[in-house]
């Protein structure tokens, strides 16, 4: 019997409409190139996709601002992520248990995202009322990147551990090489 290969992907790997609106299009060019290269190669290799929910769209909709990890790092956001991931964990368990039918290759995240980053995430002390600020650029300058996962991926990793699931988590940039085997 043919073994179907499955990869779990962050929601916006398949649906960029879920992303925060970018006003400077240059910022997304490399991610878009990586996304299309990965998807084309994965389809050609007959890899199947299991799409994770978008935690930000599901909680804040399409008109949200970009956020930092610190703004999402609270028990409410984490609890909502946990609920969104419950059925994903069940699906993972089912696919993993049927080793004659399926091979689950890993999880592809979006580096830089405060939610779905795998290796790096956008950080910074943000919050409060914008209209009371004299210098918005000073607040924007507080943004930095850290070598850690976004909140949603941290919750997913916790839940996988609780359920004895061990799969690699890979940033989209490295997905072509690490999932498809193309440099
Ligand atoms: S929260 Fe995750 S899935 Fe949603 S747009 Fe951001 S990176 Fe993509």
Short mmCIF file of C-alpha atoms and ligand atoms in Angstrom, two decimals:
data_model
loop_
_atom_site.label_atom_id
_atom_site.label_comp_id
_atom_site.label_asym_id
_atom_site.label_seq_id
_atom_site.Cartn_x
_atom_site.Cartn_y
_atom_site.Cartn_z
CA UNK A 1 0.00 0.00 0.00
CA UNK A 2 1.19 3.50 -0.82
CA UNK A 3 2.25 5.45 2.26
CA UNK A 4 0.89 8.99 2.11
CA UNK A 5 3.27 11.70 3.28
CA UNK A 6 1.69 14.46 5.34
CA UNK A 7 3.09 17.76 6.55
CA UNK A 8 1.39 20.11 9.01
CA UNK A 9 1.63 23.72 7.91
CA UNK A 10 0.90 27.06 9.51
CA UNK A 11 -2.40 28.32 8.18
CA UNK A 12 -0.91 31.09 6.00
CA UNK A 13 1.35 28.69 4.11
CA UNK A 14 -1.86 27.79 2.26
CA UNK A 15 -3.88 30.96 2.84
CA UNK A 16 -1.99 34.26 2.94
CA UNK A 17 -5.31 36.10 3.25
CA UNK A 18 -5.07 35.34 6.98
CA UNK A 19 -1.92 37.42 7.41
CA UNK A 20 -1.58 40.89 8.89
CA UNK A 21 -1.82 43.38 6.00
CA UNK A 22 1.65 44.51 4.90
CA UNK A 23 1.91 48.04 3.57
CA UNK A 24 5.51 47.60 2.48
CA UNK A 25 5.27 44.73 0.00
CA UNK A 26 9.07 44.27 -0.14
CA UNK A 27 8.95 42.84 3.39
CA UNK A 28 7.06 39.74 2.32
CA UNK A 29 8.87 38.95 -0.92
CA UNK A 30 11.30 36.36 0.44
CA UNK A 31 8.62 34.59 2.48
CA UNK A 32 6.36 34.50 -0.56
CA UNK A 33 9.14 33.05 -2.72
CA UNK A 34 9.87 30.41 -0.05
CA UNK A 35 6.18 29.61 0.27
CA UNK A 36 5.62 29.10 -3.44
CA UNK A 37 8.82 27.10 -3.91
CA UNK A 38 7.91 24.84 -1.03
CA UNK A 39 4.29 24.33 -2.10
CA UNK A 40 5.19 23.59 -5.73
CA UNK A 41 7.85 21.06 -4.69
CA UNK A 42 5.61 19.46 -2.07
CA UNK A 43 2.72 19.02 -4.53
CA UNK A 44 5.11 17.56 -7.10
CA UNK A 45 6.36 15.09 -4.47
CA UNK A 46 2.77 14.18 -3.58
CA UNK A 47 3.06 15.50 -0.04
CA UNK A 48 -0.30 16.20 1.62
CA UNK A 49 -1.06 19.19 3.84
CA UNK A 50 -2.76 19.40 7.19
CA UNK A 51 -3.48 23.09 7.77
CA UNK A 52 -3.16 24.44 11.32
CA UNK A 53 -5.63 27.14 12.40
CA UNK A 54 -4.45 30.77 12.32
CA UNK A 55 -4.51 31.79 15.99
CA UNK A 56 -4.37 35.52 15.29
CA UNK A 57 -7.06 35.64 12.62
CA UNK A 58 -9.28 33.44 14.79
CA UNK A 59 -8.96 35.81 17.74
CA UNK A 60 -8.51 39.27 16.20
CA UNK A 61 -9.77 39.03 12.61
CA UNK A 62 -8.39 40.63 9.46
CA UNK A 63 -7.99 44.20 10.73
CA UNK A 64 -5.49 43.39 13.47
CA UNK A 65 -2.18 45.19 13.84
CA UNK A 66 1.07 43.31 13.95
CA UNK A 67 1.89 42.25 17.53
CA UNK A 68 4.87 41.12 19.56
CA UNK A 69 5.17 37.84 21.44
CA UNK A 70 4.84 39.59 24.80
CA UNK A 71 1.32 40.74 23.87
CA UNK A 72 0.20 37.18 23.20
CA UNK A 73 2.07 35.61 26.08
CA UNK A 74 -0.83 35.43 28.49
CA UNK A 75 -3.08 32.69 29.80
CA UNK A 76 -6.08 33.75 27.65
CA UNK A 77 -4.23 33.56 24.35
CA UNK A 78 -2.53 30.31 25.36
CA UNK A 79 -5.82 28.76 26.44
CA UNK A 80 -7.46 29.72 23.12
CA UNK A 81 -4.51 28.23 21.22
CA UNK A 82 -4.90 25.04 23.21
CA UNK A 83 -8.58 24.78 22.28
CA UNK A 84 -7.81 25.44 18.59
CA UNK A 85 -5.22 22.67 18.63
CA UNK A 86 -7.26 19.94 20.33
CA UNK A 87 -8.61 18.46 17.09
CA UNK A 88 -5.21 18.84 15.41
CA UNK A 89 -3.62 16.71 18.12
CA UNK A 90 -6.28 14.04 17.61
CA UNK A 91 -5.65 14.07 13.86
CA UNK A 92 -1.89 13.84 14.42
CA UNK A 93 -2.36 10.85 16.72
CA UNK A 94 -4.52 9.07 14.18
CA UNK A 95 -2.10 9.60 11.29
CA UNK A 96 0.92 8.67 13.40
CA UNK A 97 -0.72 5.49 14.69
CA UNK A 98 -1.37 4.18 11.15
CA UNK A 99 2.23 3.66 10.14
CA UNK A 100 1.30 1.40 7.21
CA UNK A 101 -0.70 4.22 5.63
CA UNK A 102 0.86 7.52 6.63
CA UNK A 103 4.17 9.21 7.30
CA UNK A 104 3.94 12.54 9.13
CA UNK A 105 6.99 14.56 8.12
CA UNK A 106 6.82 17.47 10.54
CA UNK A 107 5.38 20.91 11.17
CA UNK A 108 6.17 24.01 9.10
CA UNK A 109 5.99 27.33 10.95
CA UNK A 110 6.56 30.96 10.00
CA UNK A 111 9.76 32.37 11.45
CA UNK A 112 9.38 35.92 12.72
CA UNK A 113 5.75 35.47 13.74
CA UNK A 114 4.97 36.06 17.44
CA UNK A 115 2.54 33.13 17.15
CA UNK A 116 3.94 30.70 14.59
CA UNK A 117 7.69 31.34 14.73
CA UNK A 118 9.74 28.17 15.09
CA UNK A 119 13.32 29.44 15.36
CA UNK A 120 12.81 33.18 15.69
CA UNK A 121 9.96 35.34 16.88
CA UNK A 122 9.14 39.03 17.01
CA UNK A 123 9.45 40.39 20.57
CA UNK A 124 9.19 43.71 22.36
CA UNK A 125 7.39 45.45 25.22
CA UNK A 126 4.27 46.76 23.49
CA UNK A 127 0.85 47.60 24.81
CA UNK A 128 -1.31 50.46 25.95
CA UNK A 129 -3.12 53.31 24.27
CA UNK A 130 -1.46 54.62 21.09
CA UNK A 131 -3.13 58.04 21.16
CA UNK A 132 -1.34 58.91 24.40
CA UNK A 133 2.13 58.43 22.92
CA UNK A 134 4.33 61.39 21.99
CA UNK A 135 6.80 59.28 20.05
CA UNK A 136 5.41 56.19 18.28
CA UNK A 137 8.74 55.47 16.58
CA UNK A 138 10.33 54.92 20.01
CA UNK A 139 7.78 52.14 20.63
CA UNK A 140 8.32 50.62 17.17
CA UNK A 141 12.07 50.61 17.86
CA UNK A 142 11.52 48.35 20.88
CA UNK A 143 10.81 45.44 18.49
CA UNK A 144 13.52 42.82 18.34
CA UNK A 145 13.79 39.19 17.32
CA UNK A 146 14.61 36.35 19.69
CA UNK A 147 15.68 32.80 18.95
CA UNK A 148 12.58 31.18 20.35
CA UNK A 149 9.20 29.90 19.29
CA UNK A 150 6.05 31.95 18.97
CA UNK A 151 3.29 31.39 21.53
CA UNK A 152 1.11 29.15 19.32
CA UNK A 153 4.05 26.90 18.47
CA UNK A 154 5.05 26.74 22.15
CA UNK A 155 1.53 25.57 23.00
CA UNK A 156 1.59 23.05 20.16
CA UNK A 157 4.94 21.72 21.36
CA UNK A 158 3.58 21.37 24.93
CA UNK A 159 0.51 19.49 23.70
CA UNK A 160 2.59 17.21 21.48
CA UNK A 161 4.79 16.38 24.47
CA UNK A 162 1.73 15.63 26.63
CA UNK A 163 0.55 13.21 23.92
CA UNK A 164 3.91 11.56 23.27
CA UNK A 165 4.24 13.07 19.78
CA UNK A 166 7.74 13.83 18.57
CA UNK A 167 7.94 15.62 15.20
CA UNK A 168 10.39 18.19 13.85
CA UNK A 169 9.28 21.83 13.76
CA UNK A 170 10.81 23.66 10.82
CA UNK A 171 10.69 27.24 9.56
CA UNK A 172 9.27 27.78 6.06
CA UNK A 173 12.69 28.98 4.88
CA UNK A 174 14.21 25.54 5.59
CA UNK A 175 11.19 23.47 4.55
CA UNK A 176 12.34 22.81 1.01
CA UNK A 177 15.58 21.27 2.22
CA UNK A 178 14.39 19.56 5.40
CA UNK A 179 10.99 18.27 4.26
CA UNK A 180 11.39 17.79 0.51
CA UNK A 181 15.16 17.18 0.46
CA UNK A 182 16.00 19.95 -2.06
CA UNK A 183 18.75 22.51 -1.23
S1 LIG B 1 -0.64 33.78 13.11
FE1 LIG B 1 0.51 32.14 12.13
S2 LIG B 1 -0.90 31.28 10.62
FE2 LIG B 1 -1.71 33.28 11.21
S3 LIG B 1 -0.91 34.66 9.70
FE3 LIG B 1 0.51 34.71 11.43
S4 LIG B 1 2.07 33.20 10.95
FE4 LIG B 1 0.34 32.82 9.59
#
